[in-house]
PDB file of C-alpha atoms in Angstrom:
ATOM      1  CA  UNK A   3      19.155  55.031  -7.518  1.00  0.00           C
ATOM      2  CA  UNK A   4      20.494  55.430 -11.381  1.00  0.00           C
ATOM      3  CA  UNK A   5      18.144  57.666 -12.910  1.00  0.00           C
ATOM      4  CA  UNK A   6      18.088  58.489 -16.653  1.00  0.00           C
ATOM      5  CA  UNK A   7      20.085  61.758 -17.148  1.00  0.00           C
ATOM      6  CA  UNK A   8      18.970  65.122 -16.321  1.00  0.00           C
ATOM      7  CA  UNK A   9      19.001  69.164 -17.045  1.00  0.00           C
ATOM      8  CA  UNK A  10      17.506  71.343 -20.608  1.00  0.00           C
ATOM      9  CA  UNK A  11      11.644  72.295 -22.257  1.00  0.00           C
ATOM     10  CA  UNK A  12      10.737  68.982 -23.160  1.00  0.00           C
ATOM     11  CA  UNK A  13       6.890  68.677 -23.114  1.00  0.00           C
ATOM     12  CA  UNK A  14       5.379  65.621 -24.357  1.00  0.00           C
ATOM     13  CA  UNK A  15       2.291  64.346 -24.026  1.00  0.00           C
ATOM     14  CA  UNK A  16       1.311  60.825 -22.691  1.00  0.00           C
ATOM     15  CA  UNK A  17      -0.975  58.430 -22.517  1.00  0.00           C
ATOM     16  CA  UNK A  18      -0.586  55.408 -19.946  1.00  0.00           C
ATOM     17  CA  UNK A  19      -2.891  53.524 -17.587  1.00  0.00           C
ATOM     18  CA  UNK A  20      -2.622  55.648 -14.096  1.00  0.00           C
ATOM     19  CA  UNK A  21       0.624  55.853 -12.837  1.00  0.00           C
ATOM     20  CA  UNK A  22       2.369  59.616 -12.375  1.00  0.00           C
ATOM     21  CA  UNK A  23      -0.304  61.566 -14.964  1.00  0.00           C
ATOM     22  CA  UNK A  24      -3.322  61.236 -12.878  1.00  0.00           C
ATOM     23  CA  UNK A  25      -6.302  63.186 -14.458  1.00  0.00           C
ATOM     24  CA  UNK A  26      -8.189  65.188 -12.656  1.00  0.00           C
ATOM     25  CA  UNK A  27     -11.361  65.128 -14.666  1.00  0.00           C
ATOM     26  CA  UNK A  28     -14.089  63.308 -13.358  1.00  0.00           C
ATOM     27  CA  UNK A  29     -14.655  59.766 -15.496  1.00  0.00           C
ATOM     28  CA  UNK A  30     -18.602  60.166 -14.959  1.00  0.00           C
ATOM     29  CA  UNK A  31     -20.596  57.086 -15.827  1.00  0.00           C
ATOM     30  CA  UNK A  32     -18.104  56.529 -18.860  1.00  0.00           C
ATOM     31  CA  UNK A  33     -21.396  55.864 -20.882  1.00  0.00           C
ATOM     32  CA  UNK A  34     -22.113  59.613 -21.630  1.00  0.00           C
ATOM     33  CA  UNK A  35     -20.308  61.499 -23.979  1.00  0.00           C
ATOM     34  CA  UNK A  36     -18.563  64.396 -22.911  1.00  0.00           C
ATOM     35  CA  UNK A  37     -16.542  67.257 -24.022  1.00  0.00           C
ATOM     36  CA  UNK A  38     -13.540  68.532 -21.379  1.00  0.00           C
ATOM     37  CA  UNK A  39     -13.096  72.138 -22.331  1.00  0.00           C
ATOM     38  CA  UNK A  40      -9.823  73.574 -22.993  1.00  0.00           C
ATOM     39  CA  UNK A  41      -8.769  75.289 -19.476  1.00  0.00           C
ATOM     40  CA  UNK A  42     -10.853  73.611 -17.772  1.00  0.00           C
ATOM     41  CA  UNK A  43      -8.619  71.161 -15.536  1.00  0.00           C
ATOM     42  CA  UNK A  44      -6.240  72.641 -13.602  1.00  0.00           C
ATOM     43  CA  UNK A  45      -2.809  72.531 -14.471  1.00  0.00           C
ATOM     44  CA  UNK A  46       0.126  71.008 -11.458  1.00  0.00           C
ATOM     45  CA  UNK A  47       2.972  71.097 -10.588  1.00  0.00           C
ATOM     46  CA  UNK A  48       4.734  67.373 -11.001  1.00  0.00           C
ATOM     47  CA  UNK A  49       4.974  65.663  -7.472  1.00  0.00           C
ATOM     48  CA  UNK A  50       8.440  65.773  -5.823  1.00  0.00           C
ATOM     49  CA  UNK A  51       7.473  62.004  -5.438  1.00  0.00           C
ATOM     50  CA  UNK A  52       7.661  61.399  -9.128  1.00  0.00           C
ATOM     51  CA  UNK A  53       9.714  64.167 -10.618  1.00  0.00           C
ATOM     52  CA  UNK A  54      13.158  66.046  -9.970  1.00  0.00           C
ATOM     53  CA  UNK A  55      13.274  69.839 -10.968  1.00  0.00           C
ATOM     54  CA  UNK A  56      10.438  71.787 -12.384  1.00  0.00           C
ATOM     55  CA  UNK A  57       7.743  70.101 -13.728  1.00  0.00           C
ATOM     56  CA  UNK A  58       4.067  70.440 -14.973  1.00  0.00           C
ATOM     57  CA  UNK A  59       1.374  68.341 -15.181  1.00  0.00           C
ATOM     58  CA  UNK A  60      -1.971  69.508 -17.461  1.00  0.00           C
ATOM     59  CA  UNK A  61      -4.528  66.570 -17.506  1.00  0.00           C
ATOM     60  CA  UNK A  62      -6.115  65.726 -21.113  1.00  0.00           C
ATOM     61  CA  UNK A  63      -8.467  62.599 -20.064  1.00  0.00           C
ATOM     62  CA  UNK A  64      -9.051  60.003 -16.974  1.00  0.00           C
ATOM     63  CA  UNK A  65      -9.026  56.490 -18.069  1.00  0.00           C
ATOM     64  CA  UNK A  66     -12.859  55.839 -18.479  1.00  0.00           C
ATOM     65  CA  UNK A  67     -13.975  51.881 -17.795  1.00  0.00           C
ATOM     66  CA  UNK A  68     -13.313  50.299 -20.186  1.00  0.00           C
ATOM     67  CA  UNK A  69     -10.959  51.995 -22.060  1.00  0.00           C
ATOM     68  CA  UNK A  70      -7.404  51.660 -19.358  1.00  0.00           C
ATOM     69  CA  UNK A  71      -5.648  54.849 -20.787  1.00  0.00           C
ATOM     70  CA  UNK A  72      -5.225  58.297 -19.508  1.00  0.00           C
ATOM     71  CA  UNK A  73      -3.366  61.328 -21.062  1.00  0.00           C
ATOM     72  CA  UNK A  74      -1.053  64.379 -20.109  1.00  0.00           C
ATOM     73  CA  UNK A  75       0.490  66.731 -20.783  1.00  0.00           C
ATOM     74  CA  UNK A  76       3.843  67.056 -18.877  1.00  0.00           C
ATOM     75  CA  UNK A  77       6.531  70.077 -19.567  1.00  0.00           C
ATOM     76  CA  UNK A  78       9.692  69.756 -18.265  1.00  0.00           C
ATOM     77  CA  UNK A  79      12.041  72.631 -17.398  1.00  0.00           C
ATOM     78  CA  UNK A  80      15.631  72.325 -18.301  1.00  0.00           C
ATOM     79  CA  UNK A  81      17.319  70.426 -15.463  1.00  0.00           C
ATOM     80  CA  UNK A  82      14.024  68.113 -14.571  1.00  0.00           C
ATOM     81  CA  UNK A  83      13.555  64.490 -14.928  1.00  0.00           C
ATOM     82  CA  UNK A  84      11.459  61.921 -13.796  1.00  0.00           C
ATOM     83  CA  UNK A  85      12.305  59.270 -10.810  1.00  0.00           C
ATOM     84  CA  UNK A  86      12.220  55.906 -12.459  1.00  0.00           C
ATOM     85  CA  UNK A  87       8.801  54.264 -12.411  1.00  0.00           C
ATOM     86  CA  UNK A  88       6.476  51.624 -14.029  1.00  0.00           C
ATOM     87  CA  UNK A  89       3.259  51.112 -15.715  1.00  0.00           C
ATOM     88  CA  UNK A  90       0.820  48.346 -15.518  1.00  0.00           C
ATOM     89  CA  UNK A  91      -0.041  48.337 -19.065  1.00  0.00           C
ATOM     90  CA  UNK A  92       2.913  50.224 -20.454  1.00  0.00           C
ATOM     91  CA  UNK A  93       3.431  54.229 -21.599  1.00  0.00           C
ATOM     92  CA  UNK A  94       3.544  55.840 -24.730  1.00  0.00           C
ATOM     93  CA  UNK A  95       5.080  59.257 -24.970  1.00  0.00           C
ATOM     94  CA  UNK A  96       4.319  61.719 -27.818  1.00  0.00           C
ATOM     95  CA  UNK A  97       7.350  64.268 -27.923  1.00  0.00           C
ATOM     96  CA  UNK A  98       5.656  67.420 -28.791  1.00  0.00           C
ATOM     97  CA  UNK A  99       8.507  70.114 -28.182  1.00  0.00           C
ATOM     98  CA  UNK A 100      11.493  70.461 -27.062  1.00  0.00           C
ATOM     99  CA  UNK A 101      14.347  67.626 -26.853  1.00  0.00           C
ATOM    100  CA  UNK A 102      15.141  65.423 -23.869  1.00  0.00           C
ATOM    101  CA  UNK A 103      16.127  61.808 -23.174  1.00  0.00           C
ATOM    102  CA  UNK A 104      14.427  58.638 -22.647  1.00  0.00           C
ATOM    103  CA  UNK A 105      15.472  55.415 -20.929  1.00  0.00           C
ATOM    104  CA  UNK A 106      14.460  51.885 -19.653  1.00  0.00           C
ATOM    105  CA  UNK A 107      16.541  50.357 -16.824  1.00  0.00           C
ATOM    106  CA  UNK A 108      19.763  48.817 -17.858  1.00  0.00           C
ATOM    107  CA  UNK A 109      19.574  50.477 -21.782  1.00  0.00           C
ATOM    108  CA  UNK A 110      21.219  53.234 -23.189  1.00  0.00           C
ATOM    109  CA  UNK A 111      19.626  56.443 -23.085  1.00  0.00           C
ATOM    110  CA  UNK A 112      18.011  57.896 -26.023  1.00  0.00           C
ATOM    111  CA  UNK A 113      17.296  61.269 -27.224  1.00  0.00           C
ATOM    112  CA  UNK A 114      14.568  62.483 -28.090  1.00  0.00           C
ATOM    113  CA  UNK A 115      12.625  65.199 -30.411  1.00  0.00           C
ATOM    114  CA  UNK A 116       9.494  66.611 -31.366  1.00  0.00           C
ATOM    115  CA  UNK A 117       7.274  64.159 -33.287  1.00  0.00           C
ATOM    116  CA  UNK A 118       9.040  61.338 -31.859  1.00  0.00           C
ATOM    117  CA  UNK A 119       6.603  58.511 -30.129  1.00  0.00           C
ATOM    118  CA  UNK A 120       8.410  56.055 -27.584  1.00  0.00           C
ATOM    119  CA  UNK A 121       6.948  52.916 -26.066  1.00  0.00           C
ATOM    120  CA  UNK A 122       7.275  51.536 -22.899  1.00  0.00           C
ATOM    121  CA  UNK A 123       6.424  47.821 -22.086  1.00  0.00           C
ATOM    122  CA  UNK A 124       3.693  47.029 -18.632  1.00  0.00           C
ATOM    123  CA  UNK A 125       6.282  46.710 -16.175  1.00  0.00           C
ATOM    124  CA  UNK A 126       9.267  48.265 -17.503  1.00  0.00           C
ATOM    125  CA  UNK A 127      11.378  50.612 -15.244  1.00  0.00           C
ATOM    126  CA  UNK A 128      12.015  54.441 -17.531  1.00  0.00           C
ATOM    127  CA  UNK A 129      12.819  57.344 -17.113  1.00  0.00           C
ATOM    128  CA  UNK A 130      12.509  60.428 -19.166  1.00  0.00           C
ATOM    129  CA  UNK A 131      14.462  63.649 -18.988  1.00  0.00           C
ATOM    130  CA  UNK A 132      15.338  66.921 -20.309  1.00  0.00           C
ATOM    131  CA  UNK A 133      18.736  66.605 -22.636  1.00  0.00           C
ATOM    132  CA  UNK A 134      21.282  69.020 -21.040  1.00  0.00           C
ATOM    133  CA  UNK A 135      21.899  72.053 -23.255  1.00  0.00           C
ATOM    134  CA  UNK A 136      25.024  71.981 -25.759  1.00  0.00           C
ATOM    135  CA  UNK A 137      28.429  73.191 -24.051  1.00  0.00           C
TER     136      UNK A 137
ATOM    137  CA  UNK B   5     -27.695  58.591 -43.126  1.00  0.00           C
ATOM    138  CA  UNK B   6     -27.895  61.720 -41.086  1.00  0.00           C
ATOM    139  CA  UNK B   7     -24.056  62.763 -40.660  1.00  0.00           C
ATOM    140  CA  UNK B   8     -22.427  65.397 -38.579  1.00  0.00           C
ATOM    141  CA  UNK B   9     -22.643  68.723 -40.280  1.00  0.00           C
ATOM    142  CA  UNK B  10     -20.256  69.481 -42.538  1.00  0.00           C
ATOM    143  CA  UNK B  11     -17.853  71.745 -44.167  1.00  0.00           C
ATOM    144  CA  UNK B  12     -14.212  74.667 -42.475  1.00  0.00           C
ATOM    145  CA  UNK B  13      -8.954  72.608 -40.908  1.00  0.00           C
ATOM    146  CA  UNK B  14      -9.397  70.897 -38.309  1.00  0.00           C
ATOM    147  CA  UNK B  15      -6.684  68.659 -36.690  1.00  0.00           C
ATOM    148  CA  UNK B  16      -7.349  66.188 -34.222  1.00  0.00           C
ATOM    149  CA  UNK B  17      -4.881  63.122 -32.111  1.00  0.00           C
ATOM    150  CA  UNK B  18      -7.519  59.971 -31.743  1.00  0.00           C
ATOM    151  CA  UNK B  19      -6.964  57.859 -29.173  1.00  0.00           C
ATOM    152  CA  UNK B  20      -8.675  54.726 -30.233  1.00  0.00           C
ATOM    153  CA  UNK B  21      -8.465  50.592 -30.181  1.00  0.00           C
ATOM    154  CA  UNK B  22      -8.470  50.134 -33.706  1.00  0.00           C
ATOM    155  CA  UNK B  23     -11.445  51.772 -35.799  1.00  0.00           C
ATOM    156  CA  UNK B  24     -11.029  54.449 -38.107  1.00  0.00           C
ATOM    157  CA  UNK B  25      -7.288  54.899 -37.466  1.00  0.00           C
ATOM    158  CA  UNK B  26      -4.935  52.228 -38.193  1.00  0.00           C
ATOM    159  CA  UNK B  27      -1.347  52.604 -37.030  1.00  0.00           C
ATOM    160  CA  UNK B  28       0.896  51.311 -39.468  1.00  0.00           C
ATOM    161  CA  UNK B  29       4.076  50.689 -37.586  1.00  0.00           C
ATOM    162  CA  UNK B  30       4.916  47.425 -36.276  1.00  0.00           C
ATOM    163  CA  UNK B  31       3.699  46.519 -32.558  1.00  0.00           C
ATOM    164  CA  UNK B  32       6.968  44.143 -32.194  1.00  0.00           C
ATOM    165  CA  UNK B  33       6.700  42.036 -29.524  1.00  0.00           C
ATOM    166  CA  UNK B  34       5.566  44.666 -26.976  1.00  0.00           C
ATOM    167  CA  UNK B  35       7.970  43.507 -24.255  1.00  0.00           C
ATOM    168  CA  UNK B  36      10.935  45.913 -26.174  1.00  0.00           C
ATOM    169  CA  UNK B  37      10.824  49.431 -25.428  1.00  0.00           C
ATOM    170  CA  UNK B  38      10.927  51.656 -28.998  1.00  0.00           C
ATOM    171  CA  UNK B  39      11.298  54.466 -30.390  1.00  0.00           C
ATOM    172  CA  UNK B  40       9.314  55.825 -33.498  1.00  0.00           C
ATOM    173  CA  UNK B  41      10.884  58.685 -34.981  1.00  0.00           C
ATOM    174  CA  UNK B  42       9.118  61.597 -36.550  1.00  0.00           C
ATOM    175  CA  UNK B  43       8.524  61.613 -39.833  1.00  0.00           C
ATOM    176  CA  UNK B  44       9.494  57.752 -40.416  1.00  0.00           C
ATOM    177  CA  UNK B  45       5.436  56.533 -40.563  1.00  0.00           C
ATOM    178  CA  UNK B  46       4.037  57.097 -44.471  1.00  0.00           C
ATOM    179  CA  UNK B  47       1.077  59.520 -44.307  1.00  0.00           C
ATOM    180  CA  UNK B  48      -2.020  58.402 -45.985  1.00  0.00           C
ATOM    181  CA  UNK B  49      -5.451  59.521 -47.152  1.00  0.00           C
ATOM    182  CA  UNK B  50      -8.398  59.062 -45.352  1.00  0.00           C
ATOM    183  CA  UNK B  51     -10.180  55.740 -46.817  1.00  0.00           C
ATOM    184  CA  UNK B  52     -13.495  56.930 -48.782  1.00  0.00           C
ATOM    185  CA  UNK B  53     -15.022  54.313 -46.526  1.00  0.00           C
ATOM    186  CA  UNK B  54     -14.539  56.025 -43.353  1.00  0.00           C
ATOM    187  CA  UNK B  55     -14.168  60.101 -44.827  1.00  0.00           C
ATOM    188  CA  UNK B  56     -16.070  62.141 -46.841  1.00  0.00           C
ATOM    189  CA  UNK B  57     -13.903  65.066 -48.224  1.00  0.00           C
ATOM    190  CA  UNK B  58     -10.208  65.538 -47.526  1.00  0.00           C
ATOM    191  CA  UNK B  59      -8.857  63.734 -44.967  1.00  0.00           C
ATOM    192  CA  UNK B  60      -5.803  63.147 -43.724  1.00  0.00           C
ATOM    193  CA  UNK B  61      -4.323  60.071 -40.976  1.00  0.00           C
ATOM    194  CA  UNK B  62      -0.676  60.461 -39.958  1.00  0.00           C
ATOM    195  CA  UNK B  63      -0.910  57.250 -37.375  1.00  0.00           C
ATOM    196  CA  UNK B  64       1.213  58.156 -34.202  1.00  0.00           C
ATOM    197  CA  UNK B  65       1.393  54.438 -32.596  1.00  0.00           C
ATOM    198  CA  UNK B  66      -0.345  51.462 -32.902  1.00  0.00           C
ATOM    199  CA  UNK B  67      -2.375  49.173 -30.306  1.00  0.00           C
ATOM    200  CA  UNK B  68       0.420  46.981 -28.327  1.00  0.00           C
ATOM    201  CA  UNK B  69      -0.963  44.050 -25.958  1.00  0.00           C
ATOM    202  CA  UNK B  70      -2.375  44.134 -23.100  1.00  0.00           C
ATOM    203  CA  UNK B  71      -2.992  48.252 -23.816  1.00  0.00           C
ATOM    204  CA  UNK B  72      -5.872  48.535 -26.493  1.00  0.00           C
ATOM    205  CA  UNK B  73      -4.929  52.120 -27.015  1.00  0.00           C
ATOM    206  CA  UNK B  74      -3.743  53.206 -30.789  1.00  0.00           C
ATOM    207  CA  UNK B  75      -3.173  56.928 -31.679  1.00  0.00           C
ATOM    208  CA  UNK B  76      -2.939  59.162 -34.569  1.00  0.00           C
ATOM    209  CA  UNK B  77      -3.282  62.766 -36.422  1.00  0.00           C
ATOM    210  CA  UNK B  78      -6.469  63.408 -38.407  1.00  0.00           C
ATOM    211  CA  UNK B  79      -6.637  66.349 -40.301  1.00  0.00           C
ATOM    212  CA  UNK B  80      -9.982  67.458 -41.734  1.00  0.00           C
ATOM    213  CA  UNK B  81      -9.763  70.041 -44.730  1.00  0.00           C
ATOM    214  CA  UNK B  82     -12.996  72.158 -44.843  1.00  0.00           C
ATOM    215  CA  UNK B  83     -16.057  70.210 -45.819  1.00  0.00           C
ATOM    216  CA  UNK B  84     -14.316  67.030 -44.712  1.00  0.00           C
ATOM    217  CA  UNK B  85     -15.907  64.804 -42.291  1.00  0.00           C
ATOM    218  CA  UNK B  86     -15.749  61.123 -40.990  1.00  0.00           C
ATOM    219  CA  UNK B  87     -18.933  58.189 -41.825  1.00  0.00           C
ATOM    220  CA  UNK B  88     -20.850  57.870 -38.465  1.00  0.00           C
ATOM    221  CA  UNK B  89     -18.259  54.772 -36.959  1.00  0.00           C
ATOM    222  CA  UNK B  90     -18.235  53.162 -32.995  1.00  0.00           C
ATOM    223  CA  UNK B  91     -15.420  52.461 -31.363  1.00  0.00           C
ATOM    224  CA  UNK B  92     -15.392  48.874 -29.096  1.00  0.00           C
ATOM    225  CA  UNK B  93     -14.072  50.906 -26.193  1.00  0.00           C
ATOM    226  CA  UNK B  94     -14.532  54.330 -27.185  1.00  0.00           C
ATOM    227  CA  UNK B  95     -12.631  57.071 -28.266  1.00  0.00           C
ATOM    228  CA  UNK B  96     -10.650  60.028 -27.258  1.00  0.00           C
ATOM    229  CA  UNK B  97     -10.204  62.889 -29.307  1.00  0.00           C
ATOM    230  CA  UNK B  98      -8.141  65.940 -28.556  1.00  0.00           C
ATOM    231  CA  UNK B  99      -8.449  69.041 -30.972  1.00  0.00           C
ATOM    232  CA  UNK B 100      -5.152  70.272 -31.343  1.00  0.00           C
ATOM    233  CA  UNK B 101      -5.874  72.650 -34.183  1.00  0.00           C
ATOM    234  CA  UNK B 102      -8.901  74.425 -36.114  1.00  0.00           C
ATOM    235  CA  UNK B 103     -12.454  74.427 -35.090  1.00  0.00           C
ATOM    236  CA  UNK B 104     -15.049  71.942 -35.541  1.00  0.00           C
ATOM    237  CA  UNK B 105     -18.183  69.880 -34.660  1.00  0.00           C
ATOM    238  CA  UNK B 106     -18.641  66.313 -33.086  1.00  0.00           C
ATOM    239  CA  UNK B 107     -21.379  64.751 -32.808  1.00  0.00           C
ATOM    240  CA  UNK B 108     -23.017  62.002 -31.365  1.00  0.00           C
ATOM    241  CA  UNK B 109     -26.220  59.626 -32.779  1.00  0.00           C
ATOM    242  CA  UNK B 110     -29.191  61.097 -32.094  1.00  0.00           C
ATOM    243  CA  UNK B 111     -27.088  64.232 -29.507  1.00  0.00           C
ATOM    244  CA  UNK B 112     -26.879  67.749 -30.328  1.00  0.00           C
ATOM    245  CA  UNK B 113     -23.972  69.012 -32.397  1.00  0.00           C
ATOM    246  CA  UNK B 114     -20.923  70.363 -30.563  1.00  0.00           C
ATOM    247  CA  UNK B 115     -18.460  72.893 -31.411  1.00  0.00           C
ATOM    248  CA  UNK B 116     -14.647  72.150 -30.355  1.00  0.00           C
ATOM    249  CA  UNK B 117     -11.661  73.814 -30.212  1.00  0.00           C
ATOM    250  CA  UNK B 118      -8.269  73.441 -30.493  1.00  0.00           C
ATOM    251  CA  UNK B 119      -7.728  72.103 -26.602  1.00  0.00           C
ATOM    252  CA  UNK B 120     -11.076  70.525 -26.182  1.00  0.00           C
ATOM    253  CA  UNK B 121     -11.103  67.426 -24.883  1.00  0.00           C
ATOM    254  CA  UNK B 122     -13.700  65.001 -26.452  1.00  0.00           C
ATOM    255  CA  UNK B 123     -14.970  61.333 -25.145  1.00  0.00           C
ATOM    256  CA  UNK B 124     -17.409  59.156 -26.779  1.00  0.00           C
ATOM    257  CA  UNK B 125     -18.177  55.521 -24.842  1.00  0.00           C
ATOM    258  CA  UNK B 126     -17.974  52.512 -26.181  1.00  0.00           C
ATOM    259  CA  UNK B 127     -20.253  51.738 -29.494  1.00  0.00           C
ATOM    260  CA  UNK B 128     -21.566  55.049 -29.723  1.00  0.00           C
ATOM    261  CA  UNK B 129     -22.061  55.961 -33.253  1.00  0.00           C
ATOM    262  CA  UNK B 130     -20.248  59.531 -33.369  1.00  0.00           C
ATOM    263  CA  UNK B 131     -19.068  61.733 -36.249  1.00  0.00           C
ATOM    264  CA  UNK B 132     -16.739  64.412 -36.755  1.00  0.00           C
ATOM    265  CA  UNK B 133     -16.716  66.987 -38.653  1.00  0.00           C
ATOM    266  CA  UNK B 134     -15.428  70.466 -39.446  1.00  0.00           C
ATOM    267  CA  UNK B 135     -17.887  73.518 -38.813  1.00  0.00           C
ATOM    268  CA  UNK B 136     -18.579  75.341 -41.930  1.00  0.00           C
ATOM    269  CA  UNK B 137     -16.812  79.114 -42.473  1.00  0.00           C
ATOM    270  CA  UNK B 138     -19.049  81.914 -40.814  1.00  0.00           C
ATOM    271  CA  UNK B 139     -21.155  83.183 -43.602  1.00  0.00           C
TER     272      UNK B 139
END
């Protein structure tokens, strides 16, 4: 399978229903507030089912009923990408360091910087990556 | 109205459908994949509606159908602090800089830090605020 591009830290964090960033927090009743303390989840590394190369996944917050979202973190290590996937009600990536590339199935890949936001439609096949380092 | 504390900056991503922070890039059709680059969104004051003291909203995406979800920077200068609001399906907030205190109707105050992790369920009225300077 084509995936989008590969090799160079990209962490970015993002915020999509489910899918690879699963949070580990517990959701509780979703009718209490609560505070998640910093270093209080623990931190993973990305499943060889969704990820090539080094990877690491720090939950930020479950989806809670009836809010759909959940958020990551997710660093990538030069060399590491993602295997291309999907998400029911679409992705959004914040770029927070680093530079790597983005792409949807059949589209040119795109690269990417801190401070950068990309969206992904429900349904849409992407991948993200880190860009390879200059020759 | 009794408002959460106030006074000391703090910096905060929302995670919100609509409310206080209103994206103002275009949600397109939602079916395209996009890219918004940093630094191409205007920055604007918070509204004197919603803010008391200096406030700052750098919007990081906007809501795109079916996902409810819109995100952005707040940055609280000290003594700066947001109206008691609700949110129709809640709100996430993630410190990301500074220290300060949340708040919900009726609760106890709550210190946060830059990390902290912060949920409030659907139509609770909640402030936020920064915590005042040690004396």
């Amino acid at each position: 399978m084509k995936r989008a591009a590969t090799f160079a830290s990209l962490s970015l964090l993002t915020a999509a229903p489910s899918g690879i960033v699963q949070a580990q927090a517990p959701a509780g009743d979703g009718q209490t507030w609560r505070i998640t303390r910093a270093g209080s989840q623990p931190s993973a590394k990305g499943s060889a089912e969704y990820f090539t190369g080094a990877v690491r996944v720090d939950p930020m917050f479950p989806a809670t009923a009836p809010s759909r979202v959940s958020g990551g973190h997710v660093t990538f290590e030069p060399g590491a990408r993602s295997a291309w996937h999907t998400h029911p009600v679409g992705q959004t990536l914040v770029i927070t360091l680093g530079l790597g590339w983005v792409q949807q199935w059949g589209g040119p890949k795109q690269e990417v910087r801190a401070g950068d936001v990309v969206w992904f439609p429900p349904a849409s096949s992407t991948g993200t990556a880190h860009r390879p380092p200059p020759p």
